[in-house]
């Protein structure tokens, strides 16, 4: 049977990356996407912006919406302080299966809890199921038409506190216009746009960083 792109990406990780070395896993995926097949990982250019936001936030509790193959999961987890936790939601079981193996190969599994489920169902369960109080950082990279709905849901569930940071991928391409309109006009957020490029291409894209003011 024909392999899928995530499965071919995983094979490249097993072949090219050193087990236990998260940076080599990130490098192997970027090489695969530059040389073999484009895939919707945040990529290295936007990834460096992600890294700087994670480092400056120094988060104890992180939520990622949309694991896909685990590329950004590994980037974030490799920068977390000891005992910090990253919860990542992925509702496609095939993607989740690949991501678990990418995360394990990188050696960051003990910092990551991959939940195979839908954000709308699981965001309201974060406190009771995982003992989460609030998230210090949220990385939004799932369906673009769900960024706004899920942000409002996190607000309603009391999962954001003063200083919580939302970082949204693809606010230019494919775009998340309703999310941008809301977050840039809301008095409850201070937003900043980081201009960049769509992963592995010259097309314009960028990340929106928004700090919840409480
Ligand atoms: C809705 N709630 C969800 N809960 C859990 N997992 C989810 C949920 N929704 C999706 N997932 C899961 O999150 C992932 C979805 C990522 C979607 N990402 C993109 O579409 C996306 C698209 C482009 C792109 C740009 C230009 C172009 F020409 C073609 C593509 C670039 C990007 O960086 C992206 O992130 C995964 F696949 C899905 O199962
Ligand atoms: Mg993306």
mmCIF file of C-alpha atoms and ligand atoms in Angstrom:
data_model
loop_
_atom_site.group_PDB
_atom_site.id
_atom_site.type_symbol
_atom_site.label_atom_id
_atom_site.label_comp_id
_atom_site.label_asym_id
_atom_site.label_seq_id
_atom_site.Cartn_x
_atom_site.Cartn_y
_atom_site.Cartn_z
ATOM 1 C CA UNK A 1 0.000 0.000 0.000
ATOM 2 C CA UNK A 2 1.114 3.555 -0.743
ATOM 3 C CA UNK A 3 2.796 5.452 2.081
ATOM 4 C CA UNK A 4 1.536 8.859 3.180
ATOM 5 C CA UNK A 5 3.594 12.062 3.291
ATOM 6 C CA UNK A 6 3.767 12.022 7.103
ATOM 7 C CA UNK A 7 5.046 8.422 6.932
ATOM 8 C CA UNK A 8 7.724 9.433 4.396
ATOM 9 C CA UNK A 9 8.655 12.388 6.637
ATOM 10 C CA UNK A 10 9.031 9.970 9.589
ATOM 11 C CA UNK A 11 11.222 7.652 7.492
ATOM 12 C CA UNK A 12 13.505 10.626 6.759
ATOM 13 C CA UNK A 13 13.740 11.351 10.505
ATOM 14 C CA UNK A 14 14.676 7.713 11.269
ATOM 15 C CA UNK A 15 17.233 7.741 8.442
ATOM 16 C CA UNK A 16 18.828 11.167 8.920
ATOM 17 C CA UNK A 17 18.314 12.297 12.521
ATOM 18 C CA UNK A 18 20.206 11.175 15.620
ATOM 19 C CA UNK A 19 17.957 9.574 18.229
ATOM 20 C CA UNK A 20 17.699 11.821 21.305
ATOM 21 C CA UNK A 21 18.832 14.925 19.440
ATOM 22 C CA UNK A 22 15.874 17.273 18.855
ATOM 23 C CA UNK A 23 17.853 19.700 16.682
ATOM 24 C CA UNK A 24 18.844 16.887 14.323
ATOM 25 C CA UNK A 25 15.159 15.882 14.038
ATOM 26 C CA UNK A 26 14.173 19.466 13.145
ATOM 27 C CA UNK A 27 17.030 19.618 10.592
ATOM 28 C CA UNK A 28 16.053 16.282 9.030
ATOM 29 C CA UNK A 29 12.429 17.385 8.569
ATOM 30 C CA UNK A 30 13.460 20.744 7.075
ATOM 31 C CA UNK A 31 15.839 18.980 4.648
ATOM 32 C CA UNK A 32 13.084 16.534 3.671
ATOM 33 C CA UNK A 33 10.667 19.415 3.023
ATOM 34 C CA UNK A 34 13.208 21.502 1.126
ATOM 35 C CA UNK A 35 14.599 18.651 -0.989
ATOM 36 C CA UNK A 36 11.823 16.064 -1.280
ATOM 37 C CA UNK A 37 8.278 17.071 -0.396
ATOM 38 C CA UNK A 38 6.711 20.269 0.953
ATOM 39 C CA UNK A 39 4.821 19.734 4.211
ATOM 40 C CA UNK A 40 2.956 22.179 6.471
ATOM 41 C CA UNK A 41 5.481 22.311 9.307
ATOM 42 C CA UNK A 42 6.127 25.800 10.679
ATOM 43 C CA UNK A 43 9.590 25.493 9.130
ATOM 44 C CA UNK A 44 12.940 26.977 10.070
ATOM 45 C CA UNK A 45 12.421 30.683 9.344
ATOM 46 C CA UNK A 46 9.175 30.970 11.319
ATOM 47 C CA UNK A 47 10.583 28.310 13.653
ATOM 48 C CA UNK A 48 13.321 30.676 14.780
ATOM 49 C CA UNK A 49 10.657 33.255 15.688
ATOM 50 C CA UNK A 50 8.774 30.499 17.569
ATOM 51 C CA UNK A 51 11.999 29.589 19.395
ATOM 52 C CA UNK A 52 12.579 33.199 20.478
ATOM 53 C CA UNK A 53 9.004 33.578 21.770
ATOM 54 C CA UNK A 54 9.282 30.282 23.715
ATOM 55 C CA UNK A 55 12.630 31.293 25.190
ATOM 56 C CA UNK A 56 11.487 34.760 26.271
ATOM 57 C CA UNK A 57 8.206 33.378 27.699
ATOM 58 C CA UNK A 58 10.048 30.597 29.574
ATOM 59 C CA UNK A 59 6.694 28.762 29.903
ATOM 60 C CA UNK A 60 5.848 26.147 32.521
ATOM 61 C CA UNK A 61 2.667 25.090 30.706
ATOM 62 C CA UNK A 62 2.223 25.159 26.922
ATOM 63 C CA UNK A 63 -0.686 24.204 24.639
ATOM 64 C CA UNK A 64 -0.217 23.453 20.923
ATOM 65 C CA UNK A 65 -3.278 23.209 18.682
ATOM 66 C CA UNK A 66 -2.540 21.010 15.656
ATOM 67 C CA UNK A 67 0.395 18.643 16.179
ATOM 68 C CA UNK A 68 0.497 17.358 12.595
ATOM 69 C CA UNK A 69 3.885 15.516 12.456
ATOM 70 C CA UNK A 70 5.301 17.013 15.641
ATOM 71 C CA UNK A 71 7.869 19.381 14.115
ATOM 72 C CA UNK A 72 6.894 22.420 16.210
ATOM 73 C CA UNK A 73 6.189 20.137 19.164
ATOM 74 C CA UNK A 74 9.851 19.085 19.114
ATOM 75 C CA UNK A 75 11.077 22.685 18.637
ATOM 76 C CA UNK A 76 9.049 23.907 21.612
ATOM 77 C CA UNK A 77 9.750 20.926 23.883
ATOM 78 C CA UNK A 78 13.508 21.171 23.295
ATOM 79 C CA UNK A 79 13.449 24.712 24.760
ATOM 80 C CA UNK A 80 11.272 24.038 27.829
ATOM 81 C CA UNK A 81 12.713 24.346 31.344
ATOM 82 C CA UNK A 82 12.804 21.154 33.449
ATOM 83 C CA UNK A 83 9.349 19.989 34.663
ATOM 84 C CA UNK A 84 7.582 22.212 32.122
ATOM 85 C CA UNK A 85 4.826 20.460 30.177
ATOM 86 C CA UNK A 86 3.577 20.765 26.590
ATOM 87 C CA UNK A 87 0.093 19.483 25.746
ATOM 88 C CA UNK A 88 -0.496 19.084 22.004
ATOM 89 C CA UNK A 89 -3.849 18.306 20.379
ATOM 90 C CA UNK A 90 -4.182 16.323 17.143
ATOM 91 C CA UNK A 91 -7.456 14.762 15.995
ATOM 92 C CA UNK A 92 -6.175 12.795 12.999
ATOM 93 C CA UNK A 93 -5.003 9.380 14.299
ATOM 94 C CA UNK A 94 -2.566 8.850 11.422
ATOM 95 C CA UNK A 95 -0.905 12.227 12.091
ATOM 96 C CA UNK A 96 -0.850 11.457 15.828
ATOM 97 C CA UNK A 97 0.827 8.099 15.233
ATOM 98 C CA UNK A 98 3.609 9.728 13.189
ATOM 99 C CA UNK A 99 3.974 12.615 15.645
ATOM 100 C CA UNK A 100 4.380 10.248 18.620
ATOM 101 C CA UNK A 101 7.304 8.593 16.856
ATOM 102 C CA UNK A 102 8.919 11.902 15.842
ATOM 103 C CA UNK A 103 8.592 13.146 19.436
ATOM 104 C CA UNK A 104 10.030 9.884 20.812
ATOM 105 C CA UNK A 105 12.939 9.877 18.353
ATOM 106 C CA UNK A 106 13.791 13.444 19.392
ATOM 107 C CA UNK A 107 13.917 12.324 23.038
ATOM 108 C CA UNK A 108 11.404 14.893 24.298
ATOM 109 C CA UNK A 109 8.490 12.537 25.059
ATOM 110 C CA UNK A 110 8.616 13.115 28.818
ATOM 111 C CA UNK A 111 7.868 16.830 28.289
ATOM 112 C CA UNK A 112 5.019 16.227 25.855
ATOM 113 C CA UNK A 113 1.479 14.954 26.262
ATOM 114 C CA UNK A 114 -0.049 14.299 22.847
ATOM 115 C CA UNK A 115 -3.841 14.171 23.137
ATOM 116 C CA UNK A 116 -5.580 12.506 20.202
ATOM 117 C CA UNK A 117 -8.711 14.634 20.072
ATOM 118 C CA UNK A 118 -10.481 17.747 18.877
ATOM 119 C CA UNK A 119 -9.703 21.150 20.398
ATOM 120 C CA UNK A 120 -13.387 22.038 20.930
ATOM 121 C CA UNK A 121 -13.871 18.893 22.993
ATOM 122 C CA UNK A 122 -10.581 18.938 24.901
ATOM 123 C CA UNK A 123 -9.978 22.625 25.737
ATOM 124 C CA UNK A 124 -12.892 22.532 28.251
ATOM 125 C CA UNK A 125 -11.360 19.412 29.835
ATOM 126 C CA UNK A 126 -7.834 20.741 30.349
ATOM 127 C CA UNK A 127 -8.296 21.624 34.032
ATOM 128 C CA UNK A 128 -10.089 18.449 35.163
ATOM 129 C CA UNK A 129 -8.116 15.982 32.977
ATOM 130 C CA UNK A 130 -4.581 17.370 33.144
ATOM 131 C CA UNK A 131 -4.605 19.605 36.210
ATOM 132 C CA UNK A 132 -3.860 22.658 34.064
ATOM 133 C CA UNK A 133 -4.517 25.997 35.791
ATOM 134 C CA UNK A 134 -3.636 28.367 32.937
ATOM 135 C CA UNK A 135 -1.392 28.210 29.865
ATOM 136 C CA UNK A 136 1.677 30.444 29.706
ATOM 137 C CA UNK A 137 1.938 29.934 25.959
ATOM 138 C CA UNK A 138 -0.453 28.664 23.253
ATOM 139 C CA UNK A 139 0.766 27.879 19.716
ATOM 140 C CA UNK A 140 -2.129 27.938 17.231
ATOM 141 C CA UNK A 141 -1.416 25.959 14.063
ATOM 142 C CA UNK A 142 -4.569 23.911 13.400
ATOM 143 C CA UNK A 143 -7.500 24.686 11.021
ATOM 144 C CA UNK A 144 -7.257 28.446 10.437
ATOM 145 C CA UNK A 145 -11.033 28.891 10.693
ATOM 146 C CA UNK A 146 -10.881 27.568 14.270
ATOM 147 C CA UNK A 147 -8.291 29.971 15.719
ATOM 148 C CA UNK A 148 -10.930 32.503 16.836
ATOM 149 C CA UNK A 149 -13.466 30.009 18.170
ATOM 150 C CA UNK A 150 -10.829 28.166 20.200
ATOM 151 C CA UNK A 151 -9.329 31.409 21.544
ATOM 152 C CA UNK A 152 -12.754 32.460 22.817
ATOM 153 C CA UNK A 153 -13.188 28.988 24.283
ATOM 154 C CA UNK A 154 -9.867 29.280 26.150
ATOM 155 C CA UNK A 155 -10.993 32.655 27.526
ATOM 156 C CA UNK A 156 -14.331 31.224 28.665
ATOM 157 C CA UNK A 157 -12.636 28.237 30.322
ATOM 158 C CA UNK A 158 -10.344 30.549 32.286
ATOM 159 C CA UNK A 159 -7.250 29.006 30.699
ATOM 160 C CA UNK A 160 -5.541 32.356 30.073
ATOM 161 C CA UNK A 161 -4.086 34.602 32.730
ATOM 162 C CA UNK A 162 -2.502 38.080 32.608
ATOM 163 C CA UNK A 163 0.661 37.618 30.555
ATOM 164 C CA UNK A 164 -0.400 34.444 28.731
ATOM 165 C CA UNK A 165 1.003 34.483 25.186
ATOM 166 C CA UNK A 166 -0.859 33.318 22.066
ATOM 167 C CA UNK A 167 1.337 32.690 19.009
ATOM 168 C CA UNK A 168 -0.567 32.026 15.786
ATOM 169 C CA UNK A 169 0.999 30.571 12.633
ATOM 170 C CA UNK A 170 -0.162 31.445 9.082
ATOM 171 C CA UNK A 171 -1.933 34.710 9.790
ATOM 172 C CA UNK A 172 -1.069 35.793 6.223
ATOM 173 C CA UNK A 173 -1.017 32.463 4.343
ATOM 174 C CA UNK A 174 -3.448 30.720 4.374
ATOM 175 C CA UNK A 175 -4.620 33.509 6.704
ATOM 176 C CA UNK A 176 -6.939 33.766 9.694
ATOM 177 C CA UNK A 177 -8.772 37.043 9.045
ATOM 178 C CA UNK A 178 -11.510 36.723 11.669
ATOM 179 C CA UNK A 179 -8.903 35.830 14.335
ATOM 180 C CA UNK A 180 -6.668 38.791 13.388
ATOM 181 C CA UNK A 181 -9.584 41.214 13.357
ATOM 182 C CA UNK A 182 -10.671 40.076 16.814
ATOM 183 C CA UNK A 183 -7.287 39.867 18.496
ATOM 184 C CA UNK A 184 -5.943 43.164 17.088
ATOM 185 C CA UNK A 185 -9.059 45.109 18.110
ATOM 186 C CA UNK A 186 -9.629 43.525 21.502
ATOM 187 C CA UNK A 187 -8.628 45.645 24.534
ATOM 188 C CA UNK A 188 -7.796 42.351 26.257
ATOM 189 C CA UNK A 189 -4.781 41.665 24.044
ATOM 190 C CA UNK A 190 -1.561 43.397 23.014
ATOM 191 C CA UNK A 191 -0.621 42.047 19.559
ATOM 192 C CA UNK A 192 2.530 42.089 17.467
ATOM 193 C CA UNK A 193 3.007 40.793 13.909
ATOM 194 C CA UNK A 194 6.235 38.985 12.961
ATOM 195 C CA UNK A 195 6.626 39.140 9.184
ATOM 196 C CA UNK A 196 8.179 36.015 7.679
ATOM 197 C CA UNK A 197 7.649 33.564 4.813
ATOM 198 C CA UNK A 198 5.545 30.483 4.245
ATOM 199 C CA UNK A 199 7.600 27.444 5.205
ATOM 200 C CA UNK A 200 10.016 26.282 2.491
ATOM 201 C CA UNK A 201 8.832 28.980 0.040
ATOM 202 C CA UNK A 202 9.308 32.663 -0.791
ATOM 203 C CA UNK A 203 5.612 33.406 -0.256
ATOM 204 C CA UNK A 204 4.716 35.935 2.395
ATOM 205 C CA UNK A 205 3.469 34.732 5.777
ATOM 206 C CA UNK A 206 3.897 35.632 9.415
ATOM 207 C CA UNK A 207 3.151 34.916 13.036
ATOM 208 C CA UNK A 208 0.922 36.970 15.327
ATOM 209 C CA UNK A 209 2.008 37.157 18.975
ATOM 210 C CA UNK A 210 -0.705 38.323 21.360
ATOM 211 C CA UNK A 211 -0.328 38.846 25.108
ATOM 212 C CA UNK A 212 -3.495 38.428 27.177
ATOM 213 C CA UNK A 213 -3.888 41.445 29.458
ATOM 214 C CA UNK A 214 -6.474 39.803 31.746
HETATM 215 C C1 LIG B 1 -10.406 21.940 14.900
HETATM 216 N N1 LIG B 1 -9.731 21.311 15.990
HETATM 217 C C2 LIG B 1 -8.644 20.510 15.850
HETATM 218 N N2 LIG B 1 -8.278 19.763 16.901
HETATM 219 C C3 LIG B 1 -7.210 18.957 16.813
HETATM 220 N N3 LIG B 1 -6.429 18.851 15.718
HETATM 221 C C4 LIG B 1 -6.772 19.589 14.650
HETATM 222 C C5 LIG B 1 -7.878 20.450 14.655
HETATM 223 N N4 LIG B 1 -7.941 21.079 13.461
HETATM 224 C C6 LIG B 1 -6.922 20.599 12.725
HETATM 225 N N5 LIG B 1 -6.210 19.705 13.439
HETATM 226 C C7 LIG B 1 -5.002 19.030 13.017
HETATM 227 O O1 LIG B 1 -4.010 20.056 12.886
HETATM 228 C C8 LIG B 1 -3.311 19.915 11.654
HETATM 229 C C9 LIG B 1 -3.853 20.920 10.689
HETATM 230 C C10 LIG B 1 -3.189 22.004 10.370
HETATM 231 C C11 LIG B 1 -3.787 23.010 9.440
HETATM 232 N N6 LIG B 1 -2.703 23.777 8.863
HETATM 233 C C12 LIG B 1 -2.833 24.290 7.643
HETATM 234 O O2 LIG B 1 -3.871 24.181 7.006
HETATM 235 C C13 LIG B 1 -1.649 24.970 7.048
HETATM 236 C C14 LIG B 1 -1.656 25.192 5.673
HETATM 237 C C15 LIG B 1 -0.568 25.798 5.056
HETATM 238 C C16 LIG B 1 -0.599 26.039 3.609
HETATM 239 C C17 LIG B 1 -0.160 27.242 3.082
HETATM 240 C C18 LIG B 1 -0.194 27.468 1.686
HETATM 241 C C19 LIG B 1 -0.665 26.476 0.839
HETATM 242 F F1 LIG B 1 -0.681 26.666 -0.492
HETATM 243 C C20 LIG B 1 -1.096 25.262 1.365
HETATM 244 C C21 LIG B 1 -1.074 25.049 2.739
HETATM 245 C C22 LIG B 1 0.558 26.177 5.814
HETATM 246 C C23 LIG B 1 0.550 25.940 7.197
HETATM 247 O O3 LIG B 1 1.620 26.292 7.962
HETATM 248 C C24 LIG B 1 -0.541 25.359 7.828
HETATM 249 O O4 LIG B 1 -0.499 25.187 9.200
HETATM 250 C C25 LIG B 1 -3.612 18.503 11.248
HETATM 251 F F2 LIG B 1 -3.448 18.285 9.924
HETATM 252 C C26 LIG B 1 -5.052 18.343 11.666
HETATM 253 O O5 LIG B 1 -5.416 16.965 11.769
HETATM 254 MG MG1 LIG B 2 1.115 26.323 10.029
#
